[in-house]
mmCIF file of C-alpha atoms in Angstrom:
data_model
loop_
_atom_site.group_PDB
_atom_site.id
_atom_site.type_symbol
_atom_site.label_atom_id
_atom_site.label_comp_id
_atom_site.label_asym_id
_atom_site.label_seq_id
_atom_site.Cartn_x
_atom_site.Cartn_y
_atom_site.Cartn_z
ATOM 1 C CA GLY S 44 1.467 20.203 -15.456
ATOM 2 C CA GLU S 45 4.307 18.043 -16.727
ATOM 3 C CA ASN S 46 4.468 16.782 -20.047
ATOM 4 C CA VAL S 47 6.822 13.971 -20.944
ATOM 5 C CA GLU S 48 7.368 12.829 -24.587
ATOM 6 C CA GLN S 49 8.929 10.010 -25.534
ATOM 7 C CA HIS S 50 10.625 8.920 -28.901
ATOM 8 C CA PRO S 51 10.648 6.834 -31.033
ATOM 9 C CA SER S 52 7.252 4.760 -30.446
ATOM 10 C CA THR S 53 8.591 1.941 -31.969
ATOM 11 C CA LEU S 54 12.486 0.718 -32.683
ATOM 12 C CA SER S 55 13.781 -2.255 -34.236
ATOM 13 C CA VAL S 56 17.344 -3.406 -33.869
ATOM 14 C CA GLN S 57 19.363 -6.245 -34.630
ATOM 15 C CA GLU S 58 20.710 -8.583 -31.795
ATOM 16 C CA GLY S 59 24.137 -7.177 -30.556
ATOM 17 C CA ASP S 60 23.385 -3.366 -31.782
ATOM 18 C CA SER S 61 22.553 -0.709 -29.213
ATOM 19 C CA ALA S 62 19.257 0.962 -28.807
ATOM 20 C CA VAL S 63 18.607 4.802 -27.608
ATOM 21 C CA ILE S 64 15.375 5.967 -26.540
ATOM 22 C CA LYS S 65 14.860 9.359 -25.844
ATOM 23 C CA CYS S 66 12.568 11.386 -23.401
ATOM 24 C CA THR S 67 11.829 15.208 -23.059
ATOM 25 C CA TYR S 68 9.864 16.805 -20.113
ATOM 26 C CA SER S 69 8.477 20.413 -19.646
ATOM 27 C CA ASP S 70 8.645 20.653 -15.846
ATOM 28 C CA SER S 71 11.793 22.070 -14.883
ATOM 29 C CA ALA S 72 11.338 21.356 -11.045
ATOM 30 C CA SER S 73 11.202 17.266 -12.201
ATOM 31 C CA ASN S 74 13.955 15.651 -10.023
ATOM 32 C CA TYR S 75 13.327 12.146 -10.756
ATOM 33 C CA PHE S 76 13.378 10.136 -13.758
ATOM 34 C CA PRO S 77 12.618 6.238 -13.840
ATOM 35 C CA TRP S 78 12.827 4.024 -16.753
ATOM 36 C CA TYR S 79 10.326 1.009 -16.830
ATOM 37 C CA LYS S 80 10.325 -2.423 -18.862
ATOM 38 C CA GLN S 81 6.929 -3.967 -19.720
ATOM 39 C CA GLU S 82 7.029 -7.190 -20.863
ATOM 40 C CA LEU S 83 3.574 -8.805 -22.591
ATOM 41 C CA GLY S 84 1.254 -9.643 -19.670
ATOM 42 C CA LYS S 85 3.343 -8.034 -16.876
ATOM 43 C CA GLY S 86 2.712 -4.735 -15.203
ATOM 44 C CA PRO S 87 5.928 -2.128 -15.738
ATOM 45 C CA GLN S 88 9.071 -2.901 -13.923
ATOM 46 C CA LEU S 89 11.698 -0.291 -13.026
ATOM 47 C CA ILE S 90 14.997 -0.889 -14.689
ATOM 48 C CA ILE S 91 17.083 2.161 -13.963
ATOM 49 C CA ASP S 92 16.510 5.591 -12.541
ATOM 50 C CA ILE S 93 18.498 8.480 -12.060
ATOM 51 C CA ARG S 94 18.005 11.761 -9.842
ATOM 52 C CA SER S 95 18.598 15.427 -11.165
ATOM 53 C CA ASN S 96 21.593 16.018 -9.362
ATOM 54 C CA VAL S 97 23.501 13.457 -11.521
ATOM 55 C CA GLY S 98 23.947 13.227 -15.277
ATOM 56 C CA GLU S 99 24.687 9.547 -15.847
ATOM 57 C CA LYS S 100 23.888 6.552 -14.504
ATOM 58 C CA LYS S 101 24.932 3.054 -15.822
ATOM 59 C CA ASP S 102 23.900 -0.907 -14.757
ATOM 60 C CA GLN S 103 25.372 -3.348 -16.768
ATOM 61 C CA ARG S 104 24.234 -2.986 -20.479
ATOM 62 C CA ILE S 105 21.709 -0.153 -19.761
ATOM 63 C CA ALA S 106 22.607 3.490 -19.016
ATOM 64 C CA VAL S 107 20.800 6.503 -18.647
ATOM 65 C CA THR S 108 21.727 10.162 -19.445
ATOM 66 C CA LEU S 109 20.232 13.127 -18.240
ATOM 67 C CA ASN S 110 20.564 16.766 -19.653
ATOM 68 C CA LYS S 111 18.954 19.308 -17.186
ATOM 69 C CA THR S 112 19.314 22.301 -19.214
ATOM 70 C CA ALA S 113 17.958 20.923 -22.516
ATOM 71 C CA LYS S 114 15.282 18.984 -20.138
ATOM 72 C CA HIS S 115 16.000 15.675 -21.834
ATOM 73 C CA PHE S 116 16.783 12.225 -20.737
ATOM 74 C CA SER S 117 17.944 8.953 -22.578
ATOM 75 C CA LEU S 118 17.993 5.305 -22.088
ATOM 76 C CA HIS S 119 20.736 3.242 -23.687
ATOM 77 C CA ILE S 120 20.967 -0.446 -24.116
ATOM 78 C CA THR S 121 24.136 -1.738 -25.597
ATOM 79 C CA GLU S 122 24.531 -5.666 -26.971
ATOM 80 C CA THR S 123 20.917 -5.772 -27.169
ATOM 81 C CA GLN S 124 19.643 -9.514 -26.617
ATOM 82 C CA PRO S 125 16.246 -11.008 -28.077
ATOM 83 C CA GLU S 126 15.044 -10.899 -24.086
ATOM 84 C CA ASP S 127 15.209 -7.140 -24.263
ATOM 85 C CA SER S 128 12.326 -6.835 -26.574
ATOM 86 C CA ALA S 129 9.521 -5.118 -24.642
ATOM 87 C CA VAL S 130 7.709 -1.604 -24.220
ATOM 88 C CA TYR S 131 9.899 0.736 -22.344
ATOM 89 C CA PHE S 132 8.420 3.570 -20.580
ATOM 90 C CA CYS S 133 10.415 6.775 -19.025
ATOM 91 C CA ALA S 134 8.744 9.031 -16.551
ATOM 92 C CA ALA S 135 9.223 12.161 -14.723
ATOM 93 C CA THR S 136 8.163 13.650 -11.515
ATOM 94 C CA PRO S 137 5.556 16.549 -11.665
ATOM 95 C CA SER S 138 5.916 19.288 -9.072
ATOM 96 C CA ASN S 139 2.232 20.085 -8.892
ATOM 97 C CA SER S 140 1.712 16.504 -7.425
ATOM 98 C CA ASN S 141 -0.111 16.689 -4.195
ATOM 99 C CA SER S 142 1.215 13.211 -3.158
ATOM 100 C CA GLY S 143 4.690 13.886 -4.313
ATOM 101 C CA TYR S 144 4.697 10.371 -5.571
ATOM 102 C CA ALA S 145 2.898 10.652 -8.751
ATOM 103 C CA LEU S 146 4.907 9.998 -12.069
ATOM 104 C CA ASN S 147 3.963 11.349 -15.543
ATOM 105 C CA PHE S 148 4.765 8.554 -18.124
ATOM 106 C CA GLY S 149 6.020 9.026 -21.828
ATOM 107 C CA LYS S 150 3.596 7.052 -24.223
ATOM 108 C CA GLY S 151 6.225 4.055 -24.293
ATOM 109 C CA THR S 152 8.603 2.487 -26.871
ATOM 110 C CA SER S 153 8.043 -0.872 -28.188
ATOM 111 C CA LEU S 154 11.566 -2.067 -28.723
ATOM 112 C CA LEU S 155 12.247 -5.461 -30.734
ATOM 113 C CA VAL S 156 15.430 -7.122 -30.994
ATOM 114 C CA THR S 157 15.535 -9.296 -34.060
ATOM 115 C CA PRO S 158 18.213 -12.470 -33.874
ATOM 116 C CA GLU Y 224 6.934 -11.733 -9.168
ATOM 117 C CA THR Y 225 6.762 -8.269 -7.887
ATOM 118 C CA GLY Y 226 5.358 -8.675 -4.562
ATOM 119 C CA VAL Y 227 2.051 -7.060 -6.356
ATOM 120 C CA THR Y 228 -0.995 -9.109 -7.102
ATOM 121 C CA GLN Y 229 -4.149 -8.113 -8.983
ATOM 122 C CA THR Y 230 -7.430 -10.057 -9.240
ATOM 123 C CA PRO Y 231 -8.982 -10.494 -11.554
ATOM 124 C CA ARG Y 232 -6.818 -10.778 -14.626
ATOM 125 C CA HIS Y 233 -9.163 -10.384 -17.053
ATOM 126 C CA LEU Y 234 -12.790 -9.016 -16.370
ATOM 127 C CA VAL Y 235 -15.679 -8.440 -19.136
ATOM 128 C CA MET Y 236 -18.647 -6.557 -17.935
ATOM 129 C CA GLY Y 237 -21.792 -4.994 -19.214
ATOM 130 C CA MET Y 238 -22.236 -1.115 -18.792
ATOM 131 C CA THR Y 239 -24.658 -1.865 -16.161
ATOM 132 C CA ASN Y 240 -22.738 -4.402 -14.074
ATOM 133 C CA LYS Y 241 -20.999 -3.653 -10.808
ATOM 134 C CA LYS Y 242 -17.595 -5.169 -10.138
ATOM 135 C CA SER Y 243 -14.405 -4.497 -8.100
ATOM 136 C CA LEU Y 244 -11.021 -5.178 -8.716
ATOM 137 C CA LYS Y 245 -8.386 -5.993 -6.253
ATOM 138 C CA CYS Y 246 -4.883 -5.518 -5.199
ATOM 139 C CA GLU Y 247 -2.729 -6.586 -2.534
ATOM 140 C CA GLN Y 248 0.750 -6.102 -2.066
ATOM 141 C CA HIS Y 249 3.182 -8.118 0.064
ATOM 142 C CA LEU Y 250 6.186 -5.550 0.243
ATOM 143 C CA GLY Y 251 5.342 -3.733 3.595
ATOM 144 C CA HIS Y 252 4.728 -0.584 1.503
ATOM 145 C CA ASN Y 253 2.554 2.089 2.716
ATOM 146 C CA ALA Y 254 1.587 3.688 -0.554
ATOM 147 C CA MET Y 255 -0.587 2.489 -3.260
ATOM 148 C CA TYR Y 256 -1.479 3.714 -6.677
ATOM 149 C CA TRP Y 257 -4.014 2.860 -9.477
ATOM 150 C CA TYR Y 258 -3.383 3.518 -13.104
ATOM 151 C CA LYS Y 259 -4.878 3.447 -16.227
ATOM 152 C CA GLN Y 260 -3.408 2.278 -19.471
ATOM 153 C CA SER Y 261 -4.775 2.530 -22.718
ATOM 154 C CA ALA Y 262 -3.148 1.643 -25.945
ATOM 155 C CA LYS Y 263 -1.114 4.477 -27.528
ATOM 156 C CA LYS Y 264 -1.468 6.591 -24.338
ATOM 157 C CA PRO Y 265 0.827 7.203 -21.491
ATOM 158 C CA LEU Y 266 0.036 5.534 -18.066
ATOM 159 C CA GLU Y 267 -2.889 7.630 -16.759
ATOM 160 C CA LEU Y 268 -2.630 7.975 -12.809
ATOM 161 C CA MET Y 269 -5.942 7.673 -11.138
ATOM 162 C CA PHE Y 270 -5.412 7.402 -7.366
ATOM 163 C CA VAL Y 271 -3.071 7.472 -4.985
ATOM 164 C CA TYR Y 272 -3.202 6.117 -1.332
ATOM 165 C CA SER Y 273 -0.891 7.044 1.344
ATOM 166 C CA LEU Y 274 -0.994 5.475 4.791
ATOM 167 C CA GLU Y 275 -4.516 4.587 3.814
ATOM 168 C CA GLU Y 276 -5.602 7.994 2.995
ATOM 169 C CA ARG Y 277 -6.477 9.180 -0.367
ATOM 170 C CA VAL Y 278 -4.007 11.762 -1.183
ATOM 171 C CA GLU Y 279 -4.728 12.245 -5.025
ATOM 172 C CA ASN Y 280 -7.363 11.742 -7.553
ATOM 173 C CA ASN Y 281 -6.797 12.887 -10.919
ATOM 174 C CA SER Y 282 -10.166 13.933 -12.201
ATOM 175 C CA VAL Y 283 -11.442 10.283 -12.566
ATOM 176 C CA PRO Y 284 -15.245 9.867 -13.198
ATOM 177 C CA SER Y 285 -17.178 8.854 -10.176
ATOM 178 C CA ARG Y 286 -18.320 6.023 -11.761
ATOM 179 C CA PHE Y 287 -14.728 4.664 -10.344
ATOM 180 C CA SER Y 288 -14.417 4.332 -6.539
ATOM 181 C CA PRO Y 289 -11.472 3.372 -4.978
ATOM 182 C CA GLU Y 290 -11.235 1.844 -1.248
ATOM 183 C CA CYS Y 291 -7.974 1.424 0.911
ATOM 184 C CA PRO Y 292 -9.129 -0.687 3.808
ATOM 185 C CA ASN Y 293 -5.382 -1.396 4.996
ATOM 186 C CA SER Y 294 -1.948 -0.716 3.797
ATOM 187 C CA SER Y 295 -1.893 -3.965 2.041
ATOM 188 C CA HIS Y 296 -4.998 -3.883 0.135
ATOM 189 C CA LEU Y 297 -6.624 -1.529 -2.646
ATOM 190 C CA PHE Y 298 -9.678 -1.984 -4.353
ATOM 191 C CA LEU Y 299 -11.264 -0.056 -7.372
ATOM 192 C CA HIS Y 300 -14.973 -0.326 -7.483
ATOM 193 C CA LEU Y 301 -16.543 -0.222 -11.092
ATOM 194 C CA HIS Y 302 -20.277 0.960 -11.946
ATOM 195 C CA THR Y 303 -22.151 2.196 -14.965
ATOM 196 C CA LEU Y 304 -18.736 2.205 -16.946
ATOM 197 C CA GLN Y 305 -18.395 2.974 -20.698
ATOM 198 C CA PRO Y 306 -16.940 1.136 -23.495
ATOM 199 C CA GLU Y 307 -14.250 3.637 -23.652
ATOM 200 C CA ASP Y 308 -13.227 2.659 -19.886
ATOM 201 C CA SER Y 309 -11.915 -0.577 -21.165
ATOM 202 C CA ALA Y 310 -8.344 -0.740 -20.677
ATOM 203 C CA LEU Y 311 -5.408 -2.501 -18.370
ATOM 204 C CA TYR Y 312 -5.828 -1.363 -14.948
ATOM 205 C CA LEU Y 313 -2.750 -1.380 -13.282
ATOM 206 C CA CYS Y 314 -1.743 -1.408 -9.399
ATOM 207 C CA ALA Y 315 1.213 -0.289 -7.935
ATOM 208 C CA SER Y 316 2.942 0.180 -4.114
ATOM 209 C CA SER Y 317 6.180 2.023 -3.091
ATOM 210 C CA GLN Y 318 7.398 2.807 0.432
ATOM 211 C CA GLU Y 319 6.658 6.655 1.502
ATOM 212 C CA GLY Y 320 9.065 8.593 3.388
ATOM 213 C CA GLN Y 321 12.054 8.910 1.058
ATOM 214 C CA ASN Y 322 12.712 11.073 -1.958
ATOM 215 C CA TYR Y 323 10.980 9.126 -4.717
ATOM 216 C CA ASN Y 324 11.157 5.352 -4.415
ATOM 217 C CA GLU Y 325 10.383 2.794 -6.938
ATOM 218 C CA GLN Y 326 6.745 1.675 -7.725
ATOM 219 C CA PHE Y 327 6.418 -1.720 -7.837
ATOM 220 C CA PHE Y 328 3.583 -2.822 -10.352
ATOM 221 C CA GLY Y 329 1.108 -5.690 -10.564
ATOM 222 C CA PRO Y 330 0.534 -7.640 -13.655
ATOM 223 C CA GLY Y 331 -2.600 -5.671 -14.467
ATOM 224 C CA THR Y 332 -6.179 -6.120 -14.756
ATOM 225 C CA ARG Y 333 -7.381 -6.520 -18.402
ATOM 226 C CA LEU Y 334 -11.089 -4.754 -18.375
ATOM 227 C CA THR Y 335 -13.505 -5.159 -21.002
ATOM 228 C CA VAL Y 336 -16.766 -3.135 -21.086
ATOM 229 C CA LEU Y 337 -19.454 -4.139 -23.280
#
């Protein structure tokens, strides 16, 4: 089955700096890679996603890059702000899912942005 | 708000109790999910319902019993749970029919089993 590894587990940056979170996946058939942000007391919320036919996608201060050959994808947050502090999860689609809608998640990265 | 509500938000139960978690989505979606979120572990998919039919069951113990009476509501019935079942239980929904759509999550139910 799909295995998604996420690093680092914790990340602390100063406000204004960039933050990068990396994920690797094992299933070469995976074709959808979302990133979710989870704030305290809330459920995860999609912040950006990328499909396998694209190498990079950007939305304001966040961007995601995908390297299908190496089977890894990364989240980049620039000009970080304290409100970016949260737990971030990467995910990938497993090819062995019966439903076709299941996602395998990484363990999460706890990002702290200090003023 | 994401359009997915869950009740209760917190639940404490003994191992012999029977309780139910409720999820409701107001987004017109036709697929709903239960996930278990434990500390230091990835979100674990438990069940998927598509068009009110269960399409995925990830080897979840029978002490967890899902029910999907219609496309807007999803329940998770709990009985004779174990302390290791304590976790945050998240419900999500999405729109089936397209190639992988965003899953919208509810705020979760924090379950503690004594």
